[in-house]
Coordinates of C-alpha atoms in Angstrom, one line a residue:
M1 CA 123.0 80.7 116.4
N2 CA 122.0 80.8 112.7
I3 CA 122.2 84.2 111.2
E4 CA 119.3 85.7 109.2
F5 CA 119.4 88.3 106.5
W6 CA 116.4 89.8 104.5
L7 CA 114.9 92.7 102.8
N8 CA 112.1 94.0 105.0
S9 CA 110.7 96.5 102.6
I10 CA 111.0 98.1 99.2
E11 CA 109.9 101.7 98.5
F12 CA 108.9 102.8 95.0
K13 CA 109.4 106.3 93.6
N14 CA 105.6 106.7 93.5
G15 CA 105.5 106.4 97.3
L16 CA 104.3 102.9 97.5
T17 CA 106.1 100.8 100.1
V18 CA 105.8 97.0 100.1
N19 CA 106.6 95.3 103.4
L20 CA 108.3 91.9 103.1
E21 CA 108.7 88.8 105.3
K22 CA 111.8 86.7 105.5
D23 CA 110.2 84.0 103.2
S24 CA 108.4 86.3 100.8
I25 CA 108.3 85.4 97.1
V26 CA 107.9 88.6 95.2
V27 CA 106.8 88.2 91.6
F28 CA 106.9 91.2 89.2
V29 CA 104.6 91.0 86.2
G30 CA 103.5 93.3 83.5
P31 CA 103.7 93.8 79.7
N32 CA 106.9 93.7 77.7
N33 CA 109.3 96.6 78.3
S34 CA 107.5 97.7 81.5
G35 CA 110.5 97.6 83.7
K36 CA 110.4 94.2 85.3
S37 CA 114.0 93.3 84.7
R38 CA 115.2 96.8 85.6
I39 CA 113.5 96.6 89.0
L40 CA 115.5 93.5 89.8
R41 CA 118.7 95.2 88.9
E42 CA 117.7 98.2 91.1
I43 CA 117.0 95.9 94.1
Y44 CA 120.3 94.4 93.6
Q45 CA 122.1 97.6 93.3
L46 CA 120.3 99.3 96.2
A47 CA 121.1 96.5 98.5
K48 CA 124.8 97.2 97.9
G49 CA 124.5 100.9 98.4
P50 CA 122.6 104.0 97.2
K51 CA 122.2 104.4 93.4
I52 CA 121.5 107.9 92.0
N53 CA 120.0 106.8 88.7
N54 CA 117.2 104.6 89.8
E55 CA 113.9 105.0 87.8
I56 CA 111.5 102.7 89.7
L57 CA 112.8 102.1 93.3
E58 CA 113.5 104.8 96.0
T59 CA 115.0 102.6 98.7
V60 CA 115.2 99.2 100.2
T61 CA 115.5 98.5 103.8
I62 CA 117.6 95.6 105.1
S63 CA 117.6 93.6 108.4
A64 CA 119.8 91.1 109.9
K65 CA 120.0 88.9 113.0
G66 CA 122.7 86.8 114.5
D67 CA 126.2 87.2 116.0
S68 CA 129.0 88.4 113.7
E69 CA 131.0 85.4 114.4
D70 CA 128.2 83.2 113.2
F71 CA 128.0 85.3 110.0
L72 CA 131.7 84.6 109.3
K73 CA 131.1 80.8 110.0
R74 CA 128.2 81.0 107.4
I75 CA 130.7 82.2 104.7
E76 CA 133.6 80.1 105.9
S77 CA 133.9 78.5 102.4
R78 CA 134.8 81.9 101.0
R79 CA 137.8 82.4 103.2
K80 CA 141.3 82.3 101.9
D81 CA 143.8 83.0 104.6
R82 CA 142.4 86.0 106.4
T83 CA 140.3 87.3 103.5
Y84 CA 136.8 86.4 102.5
L85 CA 136.4 86.4 98.7
Y86 CA 133.3 87.4 96.8
Y87 CA 131.3 84.6 95.2
E88 CA 131.3 85.8 91.6
S89 CA 135.1 85.7 91.1
G90 CA 138.1 84.4 92.7
N91 CA 140.1 87.3 91.3
N92 CA 139.1 90.0 93.7
A93 CA 140.5 91.6 96.9
G94 CA 137.5 90.5 99.1
M95 CA 137.4 91.8 102.7
D96 CA 139.0 90.9 105.9
G97 CA 136.9 89.3 108.7
N98 CA 137.1 92.2 111.1
T99 CA 135.7 94.6 108.5
L100 CA 132.9 92.2 107.6
K101 CA 132.1 91.9 111.4
D102 CA 131.9 95.7 111.6
Y103 CA 129.5 95.9 108.6
W104 CA 127.4 93.0 110.1
N105 CA 127.1 94.7 113.4
V106 CA 125.8 97.9 111.8
L107 CA 123.2 95.7 110.0
I108 CA 121.8 94.1 113.0
K109 CA 120.9 97.5 114.4
G110 CA 118.0 97.5 111.9
G111 CA 116.6 99.8 109.4
Q112 CA 119.6 99.9 107.1
T113 CA 119.2 101.0 103.5
S114 CA 122.2 99.1 102.2
S115 CA 124.4 96.1 103.1
F116 CA 127.7 97.3 101.5
G117 CA 130.2 94.4 101.8
I118 CA 127.7 92.0 103.1
S119 CA 125.4 91.7 100.0
N120 CA 128.1 90.0 97.9
F121 CA 128.0 87.1 100.3
L122 CA 124.2 86.8 100.9
I123 CA 122.4 88.0 97.7
K124 CA 122.5 85.9 94.5
S125 CA 121.3 87.5 91.2
M126 CA 120.6 85.3 88.1
D127 CA 120.0 86.9 84.8
T128 CA 118.9 85.3 81.6
G129 CA 122.3 86.0 80.0
R130 CA 124.0 83.4 82.1
R131 CA 121.1 81.0 82.5
L132 CA 122.3 78.2 80.3
G133 CA 125.9 78.3 81.7
L134 CA 124.7 77.4 85.2
V135 CA 125.2 73.7 84.5
S136 CA 128.4 74.0 82.4
P137 CA 131.2 72.1 84.1
P138 CA 133.2 74.4 86.4
D139 CA 137.0 74.0 87.0
N140 CA 137.9 71.4 89.6
I141 CA 139.3 73.0 92.8
D142 CA 141.3 72.0 95.9
F143 CA 138.3 71.7 98.3
M144 CA 140.8 72.0 101.3
N145 CA 142.2 75.4 100.2
E146 CA 140.0 76.9 97.5
M147 CA 136.8 78.9 97.4
R148 CA 133.7 77.2 96.0
T149 CA 132.6 79.4 93.1
H150 CA 129.9 77.2 91.5
S151 CA 126.8 75.3 92.7
I152 CA 128.3 72.1 91.2
H153 CA 131.2 72.5 93.7
V154 CA 128.6 72.3 96.4
L155 CA 127.2 69.0 95.0
K156 CA 130.6 67.5 94.6
E157 CA 131.5 68.2 98.2
D158 CA 128.1 67.2 99.7
T159 CA 126.9 63.8 98.5
E160 CA 123.6 64.0 100.4
K161 CA 122.8 67.2 98.6
E162 CA 123.8 65.7 95.2
L163 CA 121.4 62.8 95.9
Q164 CA 118.6 65.1 96.9
F165 CA 119.0 67.3 93.9
S166 CA 119.1 64.2 91.7
K167 CA 115.8 63.1 93.2
Y168 CA 114.1 66.4 92.4
F169 CA 115.6 66.4 88.9
K170 CA 114.2 62.8 88.4
D171 CA 110.8 64.1 89.6
A172 CA 110.9 66.7 86.8
F173 CA 112.5 64.7 83.9
G174 CA 112.5 61.1 84.9
E175 CA 116.4 61.0 85.0
E176 CA 119.0 61.2 87.7
V177 CA 121.8 63.7 87.8
I178 CA 125.2 62.3 88.7
V179 CA 128.4 64.3 89.5
N180 CA 131.5 63.1 87.9
H181 CA 134.1 62.9 90.6
G182 CA 136.8 61.6 88.3
A183 CA 136.8 63.8 85.2
G184 CA 140.1 65.6 86.0
K185 CA 140.2 69.4 85.5
R186 CA 136.4 69.8 85.1
I187 CA 133.4 68.7 87.1
P188 CA 130.7 67.7 84.6
L189 CA 127.2 66.4 85.4
H190 CA 125.7 63.3 83.8
V191 CA 122.1 62.5 83.2
G192 CA 120.7 58.9 83.4
E193 CA 120.8 55.9 85.7
R194 CA 123.3 56.2 88.5
P195 CA 126.0 53.4 88.3
I196 CA 126.3 51.4 91.5
V197 CA 129.2 52.2 93.8
T198 CA 130.9 49.2 95.5
A199 CA 133.8 48.8 97.8
E200 CA 135.9 47.7 94.9
N201 CA 134.6 50.3 92.4
D202 CA 134.1 53.7 94.0
R203 CA 133.2 56.9 92.1
V204 CA 136.8 57.5 90.7
S205 CA 137.5 53.8 89.8
T206 CA 138.1 52.9 86.2
E207 CA 135.0 50.6 86.1
Y208 CA 132.6 53.2 87.6
Q209 CA 134.0 55.9 85.3
K210 CA 133.5 53.7 82.2
K211 CA 129.9 53.2 83.0
L212 CA 129.3 56.8 84.0
R213 CA 130.9 58.2 80.9
T214 CA 128.4 56.4 78.7
L215 CA 125.6 58.7 80.1
P216 CA 124.8 61.9 78.4
L217 CA 126.2 65.2 79.8
L218 CA 123.7 67.6 81.3
H219 CA 125.3 70.7 79.6
E220 CA 124.8 69.1 76.2
Q221 CA 121.1 68.6 76.6
G222 CA 118.3 70.8 75.3
D223 CA 118.1 74.4 76.5
G224 CA 114.8 73.7 78.5
M225 CA 116.5 71.0 80.6
K226 CA 119.7 73.0 81.1
S227 CA 117.8 76.2 82.1
F228 CA 115.5 74.2 84.5
A229 CA 118.3 72.5 86.1
G230 CA 120.5 75.5 86.3
V231 CA 117.9 77.7 88.1
F232 CA 116.9 75.1 90.5
L233 CA 120.4 73.9 91.2
S234 CA 121.6 77.4 92.0
L235 CA 118.7 78.0 94.4
F236 CA 119.0 74.6 96.0
A237 CA 122.7 74.1 96.4
E238 CA 123.9 77.6 97.3
E239 CA 121.4 78.6 99.9
F240 CA 121.6 82.4 99.5
P241 CA 119.0 84.0 101.9
V242 CA 118.0 86.5 99.1
N243 CA 117.7 85.4 95.5
I244 CA 117.0 87.5 92.5
I245 CA 116.0 85.7 89.2
D246 CA 115.1 87.2 85.9
E247 CA 112.7 85.1 83.8
P248 CA 113.2 81.7 85.4
E249 CA 110.9 80.3 82.7
A250 CA 113.2 81.3 79.9
F251 CA 113.6 78.3 77.4
L252 CA 111.0 76.2 79.3
H253 CA 107.8 74.8 77.8
P254 CA 104.6 75.6 79.8
P255 CA 104.6 72.4 81.8
Q256 CA 108.2 72.8 82.8
A257 CA 107.6 76.4 83.8
S258 CA 104.8 75.3 86.0
L259 CA 106.8 72.5 87.5
L260 CA 109.8 74.9 88.2
G261 CA 107.3 77.2 90.0
Q262 CA 106.1 74.3 92.1
M263 CA 109.5 73.1 93.0
V264 CA 110.8 76.5 93.9
S265 CA 107.9 77.0 96.3
Q266 CA 107.8 73.6 97.7
K267 CA 111.3 72.0 97.6
L268 CA 113.4 74.9 98.8
G269 CA 111.4 75.3 102.1
D270 CA 110.6 78.8 103.5
S271 CA 114.0 79.9 104.7
R272 CA 114.8 82.4 101.9
Q273 CA 113.4 85.4 100.0
I274 CA 113.0 85.2 96.2
F275 CA 112.4 88.1 93.8
V276 CA 111.3 87.1 90.3
A277 CA 110.5 88.9 87.2
T278 CA 108.3 86.6 84.8
H279 CA 106.3 86.6 81.7
S280 CA 104.8 83.1 82.5
E281 CA 101.3 82.5 83.8
H282 CA 102.5 78.9 84.2
F283 CA 105.4 79.7 86.4
L284 CA 103.1 81.9 88.5
K285 CA 100.5 79.1 88.8
G286 CA 103.3 76.7 89.9
L287 CA 104.2 79.1 92.7
L288 CA 100.5 79.3 93.7
E289 CA 100.3 75.6 94.1
N290 CA 102.3 75.6 97.3
A291 CA 103.1 79.2 98.3
V292 CA 100.0 81.4 97.9
D293 CA 100.4 82.6 101.4
R294 CA 104.0 83.8 100.7
L295 CA 103.3 85.3 97.4
I296 CA 103.4 89.1 96.7
V297 CA 102.4 89.9 93.0
I298 CA 103.4 93.4 91.8
R299 CA 102.4 94.6 88.4
I300 CA 104.5 97.2 86.6
E301 CA 103.4 99.1 83.5
R302 CA 105.2 101.9 81.7
S303 CA 103.4 104.9 80.3
K304 CA 105.7 107.3 78.5
L305 CA 108.4 108.2 81.1
A306 CA 106.6 107.0 84.2
N307 CA 106.2 103.5 85.7
S308 CA 103.0 102.6 87.3
V309 CA 103.3 100.0 90.2
K310 CA 100.5 98.2 92.0
V311 CA 100.4 95.3 94.4
L312 CA 97.8 92.6 94.1
N313 CA 96.0 91.9 97.4
N314 CA 96.8 88.4 98.5
N315 CA 93.3 87.7 99.5
D316 CA 92.1 88.5 95.9
L317 CA 94.7 86.2 94.5
Q318 CA 93.6 83.4 96.9
N319 CA 90.0 83.9 95.9
I320 CA 91.0 83.3 92.2
W321 CA 93.0 80.3 93.1
Q322 CA 90.3 78.7 95.3
D323 CA 87.7 79.0 92.4
S324 CA 88.1 75.8 90.5
I325 CA 87.0 77.3 87.2
L326 CA 89.1 80.4 87.5
R327 CA 92.0 78.4 88.6
H328 CA 92.1 76.5 85.4
S329 CA 91.4 79.5 83.2
N330 CA 93.8 82.0 81.7
I331 CA 92.9 84.8 84.0
L332 CA 96.4 85.1 85.5
D333 CA 97.8 85.6 82.0
G334 CA 96.1 89.0 82.0
L335 CA 98.8 90.2 84.3
F336 CA 101.2 90.2 81.5
H337 CA 99.2 92.1 78.9
R338 CA 98.4 95.8 78.4
R339 CA 94.6 95.2 78.3
V340 CA 92.2 92.4 79.1
V341 CA 88.8 91.9 77.4
L342 CA 86.5 90.0 79.7
V343 CA 83.6 88.0 78.2
E344 CA 81.2 85.4 79.4
S345 CA 82.1 82.3 77.4
D346 CA 84.8 80.6 75.3
S347 CA 82.6 81.2 72.2
D348 CA 82.6 84.9 72.9
C349 CA 86.4 84.8 73.3
R350 CA 86.8 83.1 69.9
F351 CA 84.4 85.4 68.1
Y352 CA 85.7 88.7 69.4
S353 CA 89.4 87.6 69.1
A354 CA 88.9 86.5 65.5
I355 CA 87.2 89.8 64.4
T356 CA 89.8 91.9 66.3
S357 CA 92.8 90.0 64.7
A358 CA 91.2 90.4 61.2
I359 CA 90.8 94.1 61.6
V360 CA 94.3 94.7 63.0
E361 CA 96.0 92.6 60.4
D362 CA 94.0 94.3 57.5
Q363 CA 95.0 97.8 58.9
K364 CA 98.6 96.6 59.3
N365 CA 98.7 97.8 62.9
S366 CA 101.0 96.5 65.5
S367 CA 99.5 94.0 67.9
P368 CA 97.4 95.8 70.5
D369 CA 98.6 93.4 73.2
I370 CA 95.0 92.4 74.2
L371 CA 94.2 89.3 76.1
F372 CA 90.7 87.7 75.8
I373 CA 89.4 86.0 79.0
Q374 CA 86.2 84.1 79.5
S375 CA 84.8 83.9 83.0
G376 CA 82.5 80.8 82.7
G377 CA 79.4 83.0 83.2
K378 CA 78.7 86.5 84.3
H379 CA 78.4 85.6 88.0
R380 CA 82.3 85.2 88.2
F381 CA 82.9 88.7 86.7
P382 CA 83.1 90.4 90.0
V383 CA 86.0 88.4 91.5
I384 CA 88.0 88.5 88.2
I385 CA 87.4 92.3 87.8
K386 CA 88.3 93.0 91.4
A387 CA 91.6 91.2 91.1
L388 CA 92.6 92.7 87.8
K389 CA 91.6 96.2 88.8
E390 CA 93.7 95.9 92.0
L391 CA 96.8 95.7 89.6
E392 CA 95.3 98.4 87.4
V393 CA 95.0 96.1 84.3
P394 CA 93.0 98.0 81.8
L395 CA 89.7 96.2 81.3
T396 CA 86.9 96.0 78.8
I397 CA 84.0 93.9 79.8
I398 CA 81.3 92.6 77.3
G399 CA 78.1 91.0 78.4
D400 CA 74.8 89.8 77.0
F401 CA 71.5 91.7 77.3
D402 CA 70.4 89.6 80.2
F403 CA 72.7 91.6 82.4
Y404 CA 69.5 93.5 83.1
H405 CA 67.8 90.3 84.5
D406 CA 69.0 90.6 88.0
E407 CA 70.6 93.2 90.2
N408 CA 73.4 90.8 91.0
P409 CA 76.0 90.4 89.7
T410 CA 75.3 93.6 87.7
K411 CA 75.6 95.8 90.8
S412 CA 78.8 94.1 91.9
V413 CA 80.3 94.4 88.5
Y414 CA 79.4 98.1 88.2
E415 CA 80.7 99.0 91.7
S416 CA 83.9 97.0 91.2
L417 CA 84.5 99.2 88.1
G418 CA 84.2 102.3 90.3
G419 CA 80.5 103.2 89.6
D420 CA 77.9 104.3 92.1
W421 CA 75.0 101.8 91.9
N422 CA 72.6 104.4 93.4
D423 CA 73.1 106.6 90.3
I424 CA 71.6 104.0 87.9
K425 CA 69.5 101.8 90.1
S426 CA 66.2 103.5 89.4
D427 CA 66.7 103.3 85.6
F428 CA 68.1 99.7 85.8
Y429 CA 64.9 98.6 87.5
K430 CA 62.8 100.4 84.9
V431 CA 64.4 98.2 82.2
K432 CA 64.1 95.1 84.3
R433 CA 60.3 95.7 85.1
A434 CA 59.5 96.4 81.5
I435 CA 60.7 92.9 80.6
D436 CA 59.5 91.1 83.6
E437 CA 56.0 92.4 82.9
K438 CA 55.9 91.2 79.4
R439 CA 53.7 88.3 78.6
P440 CA 55.9 85.2 77.7
E441 CA 55.5 83.3 74.6
L442 CA 54.2 80.3 76.5
E443 CA 52.2 80.8 79.7
T444 CA 51.9 78.0 82.3
D445 CA 48.9 76.1 80.9
K446 CA 50.3 76.2 77.4
L447 CA 53.8 75.3 78.6
K448 CA 52.5 72.2 80.4
E449 CA 50.5 71.2 77.3
Q450 CA 53.5 71.5 75.0
I451 CA 55.8 69.5 77.4
D452 CA 53.2 66.8 77.7
L453 CA 53.2 66.5 73.9
V454 CA 56.9 65.9 74.0
F455 CA 56.7 63.2 76.6
N456 CA 53.8 61.5 74.7
S457 CA 56.0 61.4 71.6
F458 CA 58.4 58.7 72.9
S459 CA 58.2 55.5 75.0
D460 CA 62.0 55.1 75.8
K461 CA 62.9 54.4 79.5
I462 CA 65.6 57.1 79.2
I463 CA 64.7 60.5 77.7
P464 CA 66.3 60.9 74.2
E465 CA 68.8 63.7 73.9
Q466 CA 66.7 65.5 71.3
K467 CA 63.7 65.4 73.6
I468 CA 65.6 67.0 76.3
K469 CA 66.6 69.9 74.0
D470 CA 62.9 70.2 72.9
I471 CA 61.9 70.6 76.6
Q472 CA 64.7 73.1 77.2
S473 CA 63.6 75.1 74.3
L474 CA 60.0 75.2 75.6
L475 CA 61.2 76.3 79.0
K476 CA 63.0 79.2 77.5
K477 CA 59.7 80.3 75.9
S478 CA 58.1 80.5 79.3
S479 CA 60.2 83.6 80.3
P480 CA 60.2 86.9 78.5
W481 CA 63.9 87.1 79.1
S482 CA 64.6 84.4 76.6
Q483 CA 63.0 86.5 73.9
A484 CA 64.7 89.7 75.3
K485 CA 68.2 88.1 75.1
Q486 CA 67.5 87.2 71.4
S487 CA 66.1 90.7 70.5
G488 CA 68.0 93.0 72.8
K489 CA 67.0 96.7 72.9
A490 CA 64.3 96.2 70.2
Y491 CA 62.3 94.1 72.7
L492 CA 61.8 97.2 74.9
T493 CA 58.7 99.4 74.2
A494 CA 59.3 103.0 73.3
G495 CA 59.2 105.6 76.0
D496 CA 60.4 105.4 79.6
A497 CA 61.9 101.9 79.4
T498 CA 64.0 102.7 76.3
M499 CA 65.1 106.1 77.8
A500 CA 66.1 104.4 81.1
F501 CA 68.0 101.8 79.1
N502 CA 70.0 104.4 77.1
K503 CA 70.9 106.2 80.4
V504 CA 72.2 103.0 82.0
Q505 CA 74.1 102.0 78.9
T506 CA 75.9 105.3 78.8
A507 CA 76.9 104.9 82.5
F508 CA 78.2 101.4 81.7
K509 CA 80.2 102.5 78.7
E510 CA 81.9 105.1 80.9
K511 CA 83.3 102.3 82.9
N512 CA 84.2 100.2 79.9
L513 CA 81.3 97.9 80.5
Y514 CA 79.5 97.0 77.2
I515 CA 76.1 95.3 77.2
L516 CA 75.1 94.1 73.8
E517 CA 72.2 96.1 72.5
L518 CA 71.6 93.4 69.9
G519 CA 71.1 90.8 72.7
E520 CA 73.8 88.2 72.3
I521 CA 76.6 87.5 69.8
E522 CA 74.5 85.2 67.8
A523 CA 72.5 88.4 66.8
F524 CA 75.5 89.7 65.0
D525 CA 74.8 87.2 62.2
K526 CA 71.2 85.7 62.2
S527 CA 71.9 84.1 58.7
I528 CA 73.6 81.2 60.7
V529 CA 71.3 78.9 62.7
G530 CA 72.7 77.7 66.0
H531 CA 74.1 78.8 69.3
G532 CA 77.5 78.9 71.1
P533 CA 80.4 76.9 69.6
K534 CA 78.4 75.7 66.6
W535 CA 77.4 79.2 65.7
V536 CA 81.0 80.5 66.1
N537 CA 82.5 77.7 64.0
K538 CA 80.2 78.6 61.1
V539 CA 80.9 82.3 61.5
L540 CA 84.7 81.8 61.4
E541 CA 84.4 80.1 58.0
K542 CA 83.3 83.4 56.5
D543 CA 85.4 86.3 55.3
L544 CA 85.5 88.3 58.6
L545 CA 86.5 91.5 56.8
L546 CA 84.0 91.5 53.8
S547 CA 81.0 89.6 55.1
E548 CA 78.0 92.0 55.0
E549 CA 76.4 90.0 57.8
L550 CA 79.3 90.8 60.1
E551 CA 79.4 94.7 59.6
E552 CA 77.8 95.4 62.9
A553 CA 80.2 93.0 64.6
R554 CA 83.2 94.9 63.0
K555 CA 81.7 98.3 64.2
F556 CA 81.3 97.0 67.6
V557 CA 84.8 95.7 67.9
N558 CA 86.3 99.0 66.5
N559 CA 84.2 101.1 69.0
T560 CA 84.8 98.9 72.0
I561 CA 87.8 96.6 71.9
L562 CA 90.0 98.6 69.5
K563 CA 89.2 102.1 70.8
S564 CA 92.1 104.0 72.4

């Protein structure tokens, strides 16, 4: 019978308990210096035994299944005489088989909070300090009598594993990895096209070695390739049931980080637990490609002396991943920042980000660690807000004046921010009706007349692009909301509608929801003609700190985005 070993729960000092499965992939995210690396160390330490100076975790519970004899068979490669040596070093006393069997029999009773003696054989921890050394050539060993102390030892002993790992590496980098079986005291890995083995020229023959040694050495390649290969090789070759990895994306470019996430979640199967601390949206997306159902995302944020810990609901994560636009946006990057500013479009992102950066640089302040995210339209605000709120990512939401056009998604947005829609519903509809009842610039008959004029002005079989724009412009004039979005609050009549608007705006601001009273971002500088990207491109050519036309924009950014 195969043995099983896993952490079935972790309990935080704030009382939160996260239950785990045998194949859970637990990803810790959050801003810099929030405690992500520390929590990995605490998991590793608690699994060995109680630790009195933990800051984030209270306890872990550990479970195991299988016969103690099967456990000893699992770690047979660690045995030297009657002693089983720890993996990290050959220079230790280790433990005798009977003692290990006793410890194992305690574990299989269930509910244990440590695995003293056992964890050294079944939990692997990889920190960033040793990352690049994972593919450095280890000392050669007597495979009949000595303990394997390196993942490269596993590849040398198991040709099938070597070839499988080589295939995965080729998928990533287009090159094979070849173990050098005839290098003497060391066992290096080469990168390139594998020499052909024949009956006359095996892997230690002179002819084979001459060809192999013309290939580059893996440990002499770039840090990205070494880091990628080291992390994945350790996970693939050593088959620890519990793996702890700090910043697996270290030294990797975004595409490589994404690929590593994909390979970790797809190529290793579902027979092990993985605990990861990461700063990379790309690595997280790679995991989501193949293991969204196994994924548990936990955000950590540190405020003064306390750590805030929150688990993202997996259903919310899947909702984001299933939305094609959100899936290819940078929303998940919000998990790694102290605050997110959510806006409707990419033009909004560029504009607010540029003004914010100009003010911060002028005031010589430290970076506020803000991420600007665009949703591709206000109708996607609710799913993004819900997901980020679940992880307690501080949010500032900015929308155009036409948030008052319909109850949805405005109601969903307000409620997802913790507001009670019934408190503002009456006033919201006062504003909406005040605009709905306004006479549009073009009524039906006049609109038809103007559109007919456009069609009569050309004879092409296909409508010219400019004529399409002319018709779209006319259609906007058939609704009072087009004018309202351009004019904002000024479009409302004095009296009840304006009073209702002010009440709703106050309620929105209490929830960090800011609806532009000017209407839309183009109203911040009406000296520039255009809309969207064209308007933003022209604005960004100005002096963002001194331009008089942008004074209102600077005030708005200071009072919303930079307020603290």
